[in-house]
Short mmCIF file of C-alpha atoms in Angstrom, two decimals:
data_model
loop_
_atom_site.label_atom_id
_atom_site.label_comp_id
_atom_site.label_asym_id
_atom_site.label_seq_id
_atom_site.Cartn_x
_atom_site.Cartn_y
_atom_site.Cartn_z
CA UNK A 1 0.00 0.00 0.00
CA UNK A 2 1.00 3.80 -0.30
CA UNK A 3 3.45 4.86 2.31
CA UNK A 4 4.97 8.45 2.60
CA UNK A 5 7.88 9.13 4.57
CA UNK A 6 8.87 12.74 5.70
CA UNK A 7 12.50 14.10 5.83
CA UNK A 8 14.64 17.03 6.44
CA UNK A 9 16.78 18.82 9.17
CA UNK A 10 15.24 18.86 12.69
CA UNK A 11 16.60 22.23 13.34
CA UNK A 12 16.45 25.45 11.49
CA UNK A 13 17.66 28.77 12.83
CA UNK A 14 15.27 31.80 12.91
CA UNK A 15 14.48 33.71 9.75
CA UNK A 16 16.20 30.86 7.72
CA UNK A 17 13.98 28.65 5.09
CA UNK A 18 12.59 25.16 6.31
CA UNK A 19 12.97 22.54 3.78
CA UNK A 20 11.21 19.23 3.98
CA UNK A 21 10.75 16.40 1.39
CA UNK A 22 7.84 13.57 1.55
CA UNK A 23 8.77 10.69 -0.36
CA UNK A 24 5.94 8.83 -1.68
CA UNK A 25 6.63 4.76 -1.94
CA UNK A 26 3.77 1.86 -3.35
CA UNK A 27 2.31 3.80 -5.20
CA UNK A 28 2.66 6.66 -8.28
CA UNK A 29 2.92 10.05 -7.10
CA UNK A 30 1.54 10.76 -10.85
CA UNK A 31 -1.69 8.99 -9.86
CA UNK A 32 -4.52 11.10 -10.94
CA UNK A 33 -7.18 12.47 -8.34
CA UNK A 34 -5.26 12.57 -5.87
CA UNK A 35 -3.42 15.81 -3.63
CA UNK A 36 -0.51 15.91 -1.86
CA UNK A 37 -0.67 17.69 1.33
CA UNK A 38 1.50 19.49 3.92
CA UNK A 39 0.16 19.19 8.11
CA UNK A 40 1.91 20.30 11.09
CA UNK A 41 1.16 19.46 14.56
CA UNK A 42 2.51 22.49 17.33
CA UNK A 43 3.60 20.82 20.50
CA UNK A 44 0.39 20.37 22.59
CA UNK A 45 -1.60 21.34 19.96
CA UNK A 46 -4.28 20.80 17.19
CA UNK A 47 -3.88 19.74 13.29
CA UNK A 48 -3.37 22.19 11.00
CA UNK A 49 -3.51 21.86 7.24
CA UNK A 50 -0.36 24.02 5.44
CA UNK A 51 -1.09 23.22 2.02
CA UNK A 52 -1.16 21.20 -1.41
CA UNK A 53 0.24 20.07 -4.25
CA UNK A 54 -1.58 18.18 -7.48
CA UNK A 55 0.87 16.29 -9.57
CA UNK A 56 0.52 19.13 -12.38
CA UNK A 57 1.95 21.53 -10.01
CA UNK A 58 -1.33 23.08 -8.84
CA UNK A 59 -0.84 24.49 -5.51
CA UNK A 60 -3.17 25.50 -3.00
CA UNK A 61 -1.80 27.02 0.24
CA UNK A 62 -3.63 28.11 3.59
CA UNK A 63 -3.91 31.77 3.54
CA UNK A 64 -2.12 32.09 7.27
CA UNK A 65 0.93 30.68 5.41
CA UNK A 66 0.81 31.53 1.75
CA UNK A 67 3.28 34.23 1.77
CA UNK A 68 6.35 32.42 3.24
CA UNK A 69 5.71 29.05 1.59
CA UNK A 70 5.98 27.34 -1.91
CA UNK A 71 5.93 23.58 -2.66
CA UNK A 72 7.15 21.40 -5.26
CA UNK A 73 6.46 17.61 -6.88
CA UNK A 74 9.13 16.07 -8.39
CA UNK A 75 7.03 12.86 -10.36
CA UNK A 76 10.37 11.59 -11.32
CA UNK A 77 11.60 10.94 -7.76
CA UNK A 78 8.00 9.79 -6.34
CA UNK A 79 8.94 13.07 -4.08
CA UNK A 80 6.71 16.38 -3.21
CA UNK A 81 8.48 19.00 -0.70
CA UNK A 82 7.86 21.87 1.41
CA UNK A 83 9.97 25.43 1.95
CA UNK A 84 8.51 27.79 4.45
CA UNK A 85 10.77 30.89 4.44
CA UNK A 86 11.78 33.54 7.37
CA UNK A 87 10.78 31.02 10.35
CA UNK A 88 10.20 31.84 13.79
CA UNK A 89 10.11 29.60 17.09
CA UNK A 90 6.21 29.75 16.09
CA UNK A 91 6.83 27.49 13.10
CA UNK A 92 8.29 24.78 15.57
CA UNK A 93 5.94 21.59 15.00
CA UNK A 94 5.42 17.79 13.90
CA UNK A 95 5.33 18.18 9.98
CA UNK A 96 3.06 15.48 8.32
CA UNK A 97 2.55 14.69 4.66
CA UNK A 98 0.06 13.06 3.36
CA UNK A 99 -2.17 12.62 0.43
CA UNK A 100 -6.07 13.10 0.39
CA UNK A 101 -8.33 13.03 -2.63
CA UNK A 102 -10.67 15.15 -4.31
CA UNK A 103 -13.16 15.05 -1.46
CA UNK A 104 -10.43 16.27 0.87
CA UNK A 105 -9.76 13.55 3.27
CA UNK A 106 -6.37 12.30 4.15
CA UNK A 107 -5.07 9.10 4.09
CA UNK A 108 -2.40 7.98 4.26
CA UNK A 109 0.05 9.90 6.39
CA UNK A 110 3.83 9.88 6.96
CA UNK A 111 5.04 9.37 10.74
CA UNK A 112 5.71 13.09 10.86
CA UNK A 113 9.15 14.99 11.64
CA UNK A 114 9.46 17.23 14.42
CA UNK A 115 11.20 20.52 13.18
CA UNK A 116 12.57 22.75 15.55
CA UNK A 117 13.33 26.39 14.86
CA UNK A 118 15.50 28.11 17.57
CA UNK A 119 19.38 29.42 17.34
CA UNK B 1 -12.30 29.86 7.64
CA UNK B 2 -14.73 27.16 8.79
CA UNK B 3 -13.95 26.45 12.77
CA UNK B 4 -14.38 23.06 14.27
CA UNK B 5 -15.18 22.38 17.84
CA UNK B 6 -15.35 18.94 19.75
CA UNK B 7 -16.35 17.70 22.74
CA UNK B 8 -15.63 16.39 25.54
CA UNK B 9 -11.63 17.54 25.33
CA UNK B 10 -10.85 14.58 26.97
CA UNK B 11 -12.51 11.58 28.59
CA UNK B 12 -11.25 8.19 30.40
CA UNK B 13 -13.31 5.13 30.14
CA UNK B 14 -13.53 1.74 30.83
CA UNK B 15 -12.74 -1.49 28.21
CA UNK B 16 -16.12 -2.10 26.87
CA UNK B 17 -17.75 0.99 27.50
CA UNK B 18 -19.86 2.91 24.86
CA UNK B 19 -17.89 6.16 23.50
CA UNK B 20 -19.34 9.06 21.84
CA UNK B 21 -17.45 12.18 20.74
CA UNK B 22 -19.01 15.30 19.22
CA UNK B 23 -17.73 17.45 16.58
CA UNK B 24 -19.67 20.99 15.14
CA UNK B 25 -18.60 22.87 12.64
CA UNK B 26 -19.12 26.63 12.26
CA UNK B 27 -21.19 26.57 9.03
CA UNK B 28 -23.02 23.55 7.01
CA UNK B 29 -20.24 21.32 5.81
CA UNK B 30 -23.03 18.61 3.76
CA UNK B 31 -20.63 15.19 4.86
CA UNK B 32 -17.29 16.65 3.67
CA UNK B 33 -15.77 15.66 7.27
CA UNK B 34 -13.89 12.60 8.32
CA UNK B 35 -12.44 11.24 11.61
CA UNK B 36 -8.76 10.52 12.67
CA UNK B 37 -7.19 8.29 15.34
CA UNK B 38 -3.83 9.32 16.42
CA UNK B 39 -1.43 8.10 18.60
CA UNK B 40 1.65 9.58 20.11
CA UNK B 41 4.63 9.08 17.89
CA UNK B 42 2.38 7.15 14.92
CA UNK B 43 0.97 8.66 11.96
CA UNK B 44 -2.87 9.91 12.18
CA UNK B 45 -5.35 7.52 10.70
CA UNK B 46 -8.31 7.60 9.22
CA UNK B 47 -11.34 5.99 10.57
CA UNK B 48 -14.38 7.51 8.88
CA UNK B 49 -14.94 9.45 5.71
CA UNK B 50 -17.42 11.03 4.54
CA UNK B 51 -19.33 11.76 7.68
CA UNK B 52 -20.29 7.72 8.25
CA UNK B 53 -18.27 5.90 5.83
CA UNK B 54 -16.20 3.33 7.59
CA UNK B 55 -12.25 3.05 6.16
CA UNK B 56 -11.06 -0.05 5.06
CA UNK B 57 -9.45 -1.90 7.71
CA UNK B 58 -10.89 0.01 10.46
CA UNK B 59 -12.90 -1.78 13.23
CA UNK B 60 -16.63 -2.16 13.19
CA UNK B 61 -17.21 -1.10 16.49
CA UNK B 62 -16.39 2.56 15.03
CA UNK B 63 -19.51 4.46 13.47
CA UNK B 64 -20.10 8.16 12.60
CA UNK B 65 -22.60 9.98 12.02
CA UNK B 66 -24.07 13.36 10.95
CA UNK B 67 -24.43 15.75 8.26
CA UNK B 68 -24.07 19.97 8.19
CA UNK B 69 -23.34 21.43 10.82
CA UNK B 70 -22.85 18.12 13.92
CA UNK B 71 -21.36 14.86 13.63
CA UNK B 72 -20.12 11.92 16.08
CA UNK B 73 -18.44 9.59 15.82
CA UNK B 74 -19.04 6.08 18.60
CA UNK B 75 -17.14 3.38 19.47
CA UNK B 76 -19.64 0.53 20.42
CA UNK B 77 -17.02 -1.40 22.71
CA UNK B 78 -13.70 0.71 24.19
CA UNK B 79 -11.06 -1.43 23.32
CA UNK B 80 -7.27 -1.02 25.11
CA UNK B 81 -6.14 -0.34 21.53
CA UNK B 82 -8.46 2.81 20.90
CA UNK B 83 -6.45 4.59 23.61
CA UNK B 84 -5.38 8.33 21.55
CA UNK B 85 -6.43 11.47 20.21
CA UNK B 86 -9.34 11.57 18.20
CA UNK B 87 -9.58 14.46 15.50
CA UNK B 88 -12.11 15.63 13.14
CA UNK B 89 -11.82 17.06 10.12
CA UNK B 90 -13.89 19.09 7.47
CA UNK B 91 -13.05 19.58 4.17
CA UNK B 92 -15.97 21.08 2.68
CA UNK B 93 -13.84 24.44 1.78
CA UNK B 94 -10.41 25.25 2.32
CA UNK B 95 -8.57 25.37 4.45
CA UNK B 96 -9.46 22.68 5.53
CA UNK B 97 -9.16 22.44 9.14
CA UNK B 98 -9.64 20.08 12.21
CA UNK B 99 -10.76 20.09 15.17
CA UNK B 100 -9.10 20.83 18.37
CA UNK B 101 -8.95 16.86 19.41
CA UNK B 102 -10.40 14.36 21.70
CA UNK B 103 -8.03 12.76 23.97
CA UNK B 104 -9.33 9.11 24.89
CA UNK B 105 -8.12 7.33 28.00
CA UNK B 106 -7.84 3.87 28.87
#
């Protein structure tokens, strides 16, 4: 079955760019009707939903985050990723990817990576 | 943005027991809303989609139910594996966004 698996460095100073790669294994990222998404966790706290990414490159981010944060899909790898620029201790959470479908539910998930952004 | 609330935040019970947890949304959401388990240190998982659908693999003694604006979701028989967070989720416009979480205790 599908499987996604998060990665990236667990610490990122402030104000740098967070980088994080979901790599996508039993099954084809290039699998029509179906979105690729960005989640973080903040310690303690709730879900929230950063974003997605169709395999055509259409992008839909959550307005709270839009201006500090692109994604990309690279088909060729089985890989989507995640940049969130000019971090702040407030961006310190569990990242998830996962993949939901056109009626917006997710499933699977990765195990999530905790990122940490402090000097 | 459409807010989710649940209730109770938390609640301990007994192996066996009946569970229900609540979930309203601010606005009509139709049955774009689902239901995740999680688990410290394990990836979320879904239990229920579309507002009563069961996921494949999941246990039949989960059920939700519901449509617009309040949904729950009941587990018939607490088992000791159920023990977790319980999340809901609508994604009837984005963002999509979840509730603030159930904790269950064993």
């Amino acid at each position: 079955q599908v499987q996604l698996q998060e990665s990236g460095p667990g610490l990122v100073k402030p104000s740098q760019t967070l980088s994080l790669t979901c790599t996508v294994s039993g099954g084809s990222i290039s699998s029509g009707g179906y979105y690729w998404s960005w989640i973080r966790q903040h310690p303690g706290k709730g879900l929230e939903w950063i974003g997605y990414i169709y395999n055509s490159g259409t992008t839909y981010y959550n307005p709270s985050l839009k201006s500090r944060l692109s994604t990309s899909i690279d088909t060729s790898k089985n890989q989507f990723s995640l940049k969130l620029s000019s971090v702040t201790a407030a961006d310190t959470a569990v990242y998830y990817c996962a993949r939901n479908n056109r009626s917006g539910w997710f499933d699977p998930w990765g195990q999530g990576t905790l990122v940490t952004v402090s000097s | 943005d459409i807010q989710m609330t649940q209730s109770p935040s938390s609640l301990s019970a007994s192996v066996g027991d009946r569970v229900t947890i609540t979930c309203r949304a601010s606005q009509s959401i139709s049955n774009y809303f689902s239901w995740y388990q999680h688990k410290p240190g394990k990836a979320p998982k879904l239990l229920i989609y579309a507002a009563s659908s069961l996921q494949s693999g999941v246990p039949s003694r989960f059920s939700g139910s519901g449509s617009g604006t309040d949904f729950t979701l009941t587990i018939s028989s607490l088992q000791p594996e159920d023990f977790g967070t319980y999340y809901c989720q609508q994604s009837f416009s984005t963002p999509f966004t979840f509730g603030p979480g159930t904790k269950v205790d064993i």
